[in-house]
Short mmCIF file of C-alpha atoms in Angstrom, two decimals:
data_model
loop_
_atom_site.label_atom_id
_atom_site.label_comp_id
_atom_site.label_asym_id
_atom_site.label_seq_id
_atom_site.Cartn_x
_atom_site.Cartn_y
_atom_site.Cartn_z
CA UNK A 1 0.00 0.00 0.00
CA UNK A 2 1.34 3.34 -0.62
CA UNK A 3 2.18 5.85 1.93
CA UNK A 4 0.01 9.54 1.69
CA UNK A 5 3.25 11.30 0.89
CA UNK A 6 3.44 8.57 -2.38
CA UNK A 7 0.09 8.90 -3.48
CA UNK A 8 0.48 13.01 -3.43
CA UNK A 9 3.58 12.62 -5.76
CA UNK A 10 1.81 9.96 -7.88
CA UNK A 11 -1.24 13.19 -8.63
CA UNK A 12 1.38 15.57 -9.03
CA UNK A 13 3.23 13.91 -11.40
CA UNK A 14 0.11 12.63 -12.93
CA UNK A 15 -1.17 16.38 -13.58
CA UNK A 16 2.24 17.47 -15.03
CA UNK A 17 1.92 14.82 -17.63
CA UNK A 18 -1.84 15.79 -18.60
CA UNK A 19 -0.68 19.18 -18.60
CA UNK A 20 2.18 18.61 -20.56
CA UNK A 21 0.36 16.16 -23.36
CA UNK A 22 -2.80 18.30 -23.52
CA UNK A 23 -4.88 15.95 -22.33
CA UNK A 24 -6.92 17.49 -19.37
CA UNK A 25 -10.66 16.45 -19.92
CA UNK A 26 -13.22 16.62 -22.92
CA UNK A 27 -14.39 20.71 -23.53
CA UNK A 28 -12.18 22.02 -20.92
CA UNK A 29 -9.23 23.36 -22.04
CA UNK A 30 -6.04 22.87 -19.29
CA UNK A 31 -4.85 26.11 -17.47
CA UNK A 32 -1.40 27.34 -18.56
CA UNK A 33 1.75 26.37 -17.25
CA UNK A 34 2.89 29.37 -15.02
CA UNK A 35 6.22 30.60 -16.72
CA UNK A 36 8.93 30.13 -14.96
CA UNK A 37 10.64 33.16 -12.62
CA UNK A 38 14.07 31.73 -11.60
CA UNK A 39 15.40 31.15 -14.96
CA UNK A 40 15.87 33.41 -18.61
CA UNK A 41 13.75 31.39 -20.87
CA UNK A 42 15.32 33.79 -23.30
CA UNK A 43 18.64 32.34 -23.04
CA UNK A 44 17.11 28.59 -22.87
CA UNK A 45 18.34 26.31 -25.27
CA UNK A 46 16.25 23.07 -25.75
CA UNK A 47 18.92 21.30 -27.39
CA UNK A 48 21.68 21.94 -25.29
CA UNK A 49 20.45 23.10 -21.92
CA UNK A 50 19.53 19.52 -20.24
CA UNK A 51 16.74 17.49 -18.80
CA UNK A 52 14.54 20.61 -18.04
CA UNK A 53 14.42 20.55 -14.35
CA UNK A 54 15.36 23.75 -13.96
CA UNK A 55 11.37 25.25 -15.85
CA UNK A 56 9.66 23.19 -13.19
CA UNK A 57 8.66 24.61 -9.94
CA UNK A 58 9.80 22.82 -6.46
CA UNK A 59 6.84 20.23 -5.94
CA UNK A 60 7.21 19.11 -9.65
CA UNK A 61 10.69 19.30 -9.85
CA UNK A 62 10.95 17.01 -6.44
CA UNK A 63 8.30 14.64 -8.24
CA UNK A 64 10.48 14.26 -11.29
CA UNK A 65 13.84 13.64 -8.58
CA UNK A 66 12.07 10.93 -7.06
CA UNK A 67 10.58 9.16 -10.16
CA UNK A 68 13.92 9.22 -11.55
CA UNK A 69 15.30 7.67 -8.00
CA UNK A 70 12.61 5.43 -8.33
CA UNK A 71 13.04 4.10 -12.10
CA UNK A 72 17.12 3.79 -10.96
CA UNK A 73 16.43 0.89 -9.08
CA UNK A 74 19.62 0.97 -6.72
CA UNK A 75 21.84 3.62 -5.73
CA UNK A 76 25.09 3.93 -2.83
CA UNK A 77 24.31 6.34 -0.14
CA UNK A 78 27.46 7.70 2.21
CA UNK A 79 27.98 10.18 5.01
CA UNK A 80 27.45 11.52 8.18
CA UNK A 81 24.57 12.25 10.54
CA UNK A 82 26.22 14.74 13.36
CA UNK A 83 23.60 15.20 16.72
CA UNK A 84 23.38 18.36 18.11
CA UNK A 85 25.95 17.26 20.50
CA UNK A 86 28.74 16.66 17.84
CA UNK A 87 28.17 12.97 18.11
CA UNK A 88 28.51 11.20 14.36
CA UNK A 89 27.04 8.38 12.85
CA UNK A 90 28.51 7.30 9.67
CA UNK A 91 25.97 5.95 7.33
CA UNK A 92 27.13 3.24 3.86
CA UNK A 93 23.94 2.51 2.49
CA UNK A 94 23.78 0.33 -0.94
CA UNK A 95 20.18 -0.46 -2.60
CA UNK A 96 16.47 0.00 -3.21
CA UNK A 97 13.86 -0.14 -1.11
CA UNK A 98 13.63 -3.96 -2.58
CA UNK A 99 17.07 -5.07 -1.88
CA UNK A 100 19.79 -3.07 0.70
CA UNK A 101 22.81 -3.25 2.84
CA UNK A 102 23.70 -0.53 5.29
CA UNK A 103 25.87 -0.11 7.55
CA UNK A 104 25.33 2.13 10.09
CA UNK A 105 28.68 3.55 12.33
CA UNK A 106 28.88 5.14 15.74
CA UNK A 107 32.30 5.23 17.79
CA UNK A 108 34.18 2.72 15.08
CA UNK A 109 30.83 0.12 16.49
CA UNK A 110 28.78 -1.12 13.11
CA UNK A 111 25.29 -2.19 13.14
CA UNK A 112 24.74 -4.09 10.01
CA UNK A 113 21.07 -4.19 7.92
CA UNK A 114 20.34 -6.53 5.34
CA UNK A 115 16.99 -6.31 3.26
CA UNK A 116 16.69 -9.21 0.54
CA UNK A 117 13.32 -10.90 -0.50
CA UNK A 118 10.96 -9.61 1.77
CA UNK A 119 12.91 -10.11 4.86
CA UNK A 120 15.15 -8.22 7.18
CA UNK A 121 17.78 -8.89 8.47
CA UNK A 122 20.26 -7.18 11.15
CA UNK A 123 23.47 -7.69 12.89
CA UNK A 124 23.97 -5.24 15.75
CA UNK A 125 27.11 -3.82 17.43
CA UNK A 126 27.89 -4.27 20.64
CA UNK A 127 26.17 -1.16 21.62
CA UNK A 128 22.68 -1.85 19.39
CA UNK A 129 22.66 -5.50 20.58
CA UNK A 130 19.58 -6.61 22.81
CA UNK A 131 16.42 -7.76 22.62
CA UNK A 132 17.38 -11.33 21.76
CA UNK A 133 19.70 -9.80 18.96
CA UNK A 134 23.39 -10.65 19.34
CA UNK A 135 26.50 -9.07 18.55
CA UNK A 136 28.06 -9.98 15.72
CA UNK A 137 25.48 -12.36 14.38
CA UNK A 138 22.23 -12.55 11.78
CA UNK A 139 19.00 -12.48 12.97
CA UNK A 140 15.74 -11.99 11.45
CA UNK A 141 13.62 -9.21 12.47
CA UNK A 142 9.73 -7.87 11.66
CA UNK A 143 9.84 -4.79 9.34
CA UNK A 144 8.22 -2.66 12.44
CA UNK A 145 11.19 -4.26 15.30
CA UNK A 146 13.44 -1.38 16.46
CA UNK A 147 16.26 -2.47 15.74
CA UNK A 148 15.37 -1.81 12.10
CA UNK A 149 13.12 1.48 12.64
CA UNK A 150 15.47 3.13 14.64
CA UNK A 151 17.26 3.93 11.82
CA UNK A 152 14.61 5.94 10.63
CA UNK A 153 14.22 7.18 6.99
CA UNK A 154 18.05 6.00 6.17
CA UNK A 155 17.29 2.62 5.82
CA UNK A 156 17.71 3.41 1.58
CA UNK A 157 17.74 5.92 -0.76
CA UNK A 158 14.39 6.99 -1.99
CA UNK A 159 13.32 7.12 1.42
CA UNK A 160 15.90 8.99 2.66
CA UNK A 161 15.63 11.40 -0.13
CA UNK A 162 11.75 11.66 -0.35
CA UNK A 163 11.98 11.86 3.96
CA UNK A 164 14.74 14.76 3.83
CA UNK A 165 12.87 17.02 0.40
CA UNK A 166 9.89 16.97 1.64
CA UNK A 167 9.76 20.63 2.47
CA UNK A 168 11.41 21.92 -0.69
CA UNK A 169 10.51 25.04 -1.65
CA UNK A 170 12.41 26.21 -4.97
CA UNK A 171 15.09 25.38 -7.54
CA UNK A 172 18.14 27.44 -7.09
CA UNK A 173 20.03 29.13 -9.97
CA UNK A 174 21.86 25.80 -12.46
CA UNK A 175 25.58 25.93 -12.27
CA UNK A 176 28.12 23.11 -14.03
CA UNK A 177 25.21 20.72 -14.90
CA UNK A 178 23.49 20.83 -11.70
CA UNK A 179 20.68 22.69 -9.94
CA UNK A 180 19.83 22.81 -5.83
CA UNK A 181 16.75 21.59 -4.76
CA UNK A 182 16.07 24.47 -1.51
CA UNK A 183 15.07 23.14 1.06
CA UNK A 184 12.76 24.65 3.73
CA UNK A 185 12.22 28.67 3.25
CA UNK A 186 14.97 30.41 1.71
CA UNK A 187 16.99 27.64 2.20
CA UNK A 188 17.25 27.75 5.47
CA UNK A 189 17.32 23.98 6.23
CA UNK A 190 19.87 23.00 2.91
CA UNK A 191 19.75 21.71 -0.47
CA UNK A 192 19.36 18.68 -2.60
CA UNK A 193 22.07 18.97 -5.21
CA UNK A 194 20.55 17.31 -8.40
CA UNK A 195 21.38 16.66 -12.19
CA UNK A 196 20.32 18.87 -15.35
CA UNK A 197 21.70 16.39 -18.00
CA UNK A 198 20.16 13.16 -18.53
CA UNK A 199 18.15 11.69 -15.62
CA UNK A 200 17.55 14.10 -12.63
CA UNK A 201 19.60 12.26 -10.08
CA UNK A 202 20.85 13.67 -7.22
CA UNK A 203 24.60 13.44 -6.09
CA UNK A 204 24.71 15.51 -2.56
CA UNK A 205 22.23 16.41 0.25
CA UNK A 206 22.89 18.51 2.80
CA UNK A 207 20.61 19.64 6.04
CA UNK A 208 21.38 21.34 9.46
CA UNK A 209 18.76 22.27 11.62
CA UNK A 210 19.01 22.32 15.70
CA UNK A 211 18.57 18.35 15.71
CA UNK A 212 21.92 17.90 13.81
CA UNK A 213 23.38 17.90 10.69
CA UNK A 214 22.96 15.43 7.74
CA UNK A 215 25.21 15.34 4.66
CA UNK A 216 24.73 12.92 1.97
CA UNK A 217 26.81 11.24 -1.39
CA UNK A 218 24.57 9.68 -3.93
CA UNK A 219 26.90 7.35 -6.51
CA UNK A 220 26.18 4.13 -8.78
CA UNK A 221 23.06 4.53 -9.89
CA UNK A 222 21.75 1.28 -10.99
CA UNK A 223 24.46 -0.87 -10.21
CA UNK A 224 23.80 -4.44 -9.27
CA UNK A 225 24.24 -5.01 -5.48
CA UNK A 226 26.34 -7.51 -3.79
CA UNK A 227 24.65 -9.06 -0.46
CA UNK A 228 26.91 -10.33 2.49
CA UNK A 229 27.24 -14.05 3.92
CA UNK A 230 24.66 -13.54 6.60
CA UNK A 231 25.25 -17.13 7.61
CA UNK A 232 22.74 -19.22 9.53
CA UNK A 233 20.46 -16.13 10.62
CA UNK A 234 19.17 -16.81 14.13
CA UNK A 235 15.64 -16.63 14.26
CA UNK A 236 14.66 -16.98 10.57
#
């Protein structure tokens, strides 16, 4: 079932394409597509000036991110989270939201997730063990156990990137073949650094609020992924 925040993007992106294709409803014509303020449309050149992310507003233009996310498949995901008091966890994150392996790092201790055909697996450090999960080993766990929520929106790509753009509010000026993604008002809160040639992929986010900071590497889009041993998985 899809989440509220999927089924929004779904009618957005659904009413861009009608839009775009003419096709809005028999004997009503479709209302124009606002021009454009961040951007010279005078100086636009279809041919040589990229995927067109950059004519879309900021709910559209975060639609067309995550489609293209979506229709990637798999993607690697590095960097840090930083609490408020300076403590860091490292985040290695390689998948989809069908198929994953992160690794999650706090005080050179890993806690190790494994997603593969409908089940989840996880192999705690020291410090996450508990619970009937033991360090250093496999065990399943139920997609709503802590030990695989607590990692929150991180667990893969699209979700962390549909979790952390979710207050976007416009496209920055394009420079070198990329265009920011602001997020929160004015920018305030960071950016999603994304792709004007080919598909609109992101490569960096970065967010700081009072919570912490978060700063992101996207990298191999599409790229097969390469599960561990996990062994005899306790539990399973």
């Amino acid at each position: 079932m899809s989440r509220p925040s999927d089924r929004r993007l779904i009618a957005v992106l659904l009413g861009a394409a009608l839009l775009l294709t003419g096709c809005s409803g028999a004997g009503t014509p479709a209302d124009p597509v606002p021009s454009p303020t961040h951007i010279d449309l005078d100086a636009w050149d279809e041919e040589a000036s990229g995927n067109g992310l950059v004519l879309l507003d900021a709910d559209v233009a975060r639609a067309t991110v995550l489609s293209a996310v979506r229709e990637a498949g798999t993607a690697t995901m590095t960097g840090t989270y930083t609490n408020g008091a300076g403590r860091v966890l490292a985040v290695e994150v390689r998948g989809s939201s069908e198929q994953t392996v992160a690794a999650f790092t706090v005080g050179g201790a890993t806690t190790t997730v494994v997603v593969a055909d409908g089940q989840a697996y996880v192999n705690p450090s020291a410090t996450t063990a508990g619970d009937g999960l033991e360090a250093g080993v496999f065990a399943c766990v139920a997609t709503d156990d802590a030990a695989l929520t607590r990692w929150g929106a991180l667990l893969h790509p699209l979700q962390t990137i549909a979790e952390y753009s979710a207050d976007a509010s416009k496209l920055a000026a394009p420079s070198d073949g990329t265009v920011d993604l602001v997020l929160g008002v004015d920018g305030t809160l960071g950016a999603l650094r994304v792709s004007t040639e080919g598909a609109a992929l992101p490569s960096t986010l970065t967010r700081a609020d009072a919570a912490g900071a978060l700063q992101l590497e996207f990298s191999g889009w599409g790229e097969d992924i390469e599960l561990p041993d996990l062994g005899a998985p306790v539990g399973c």
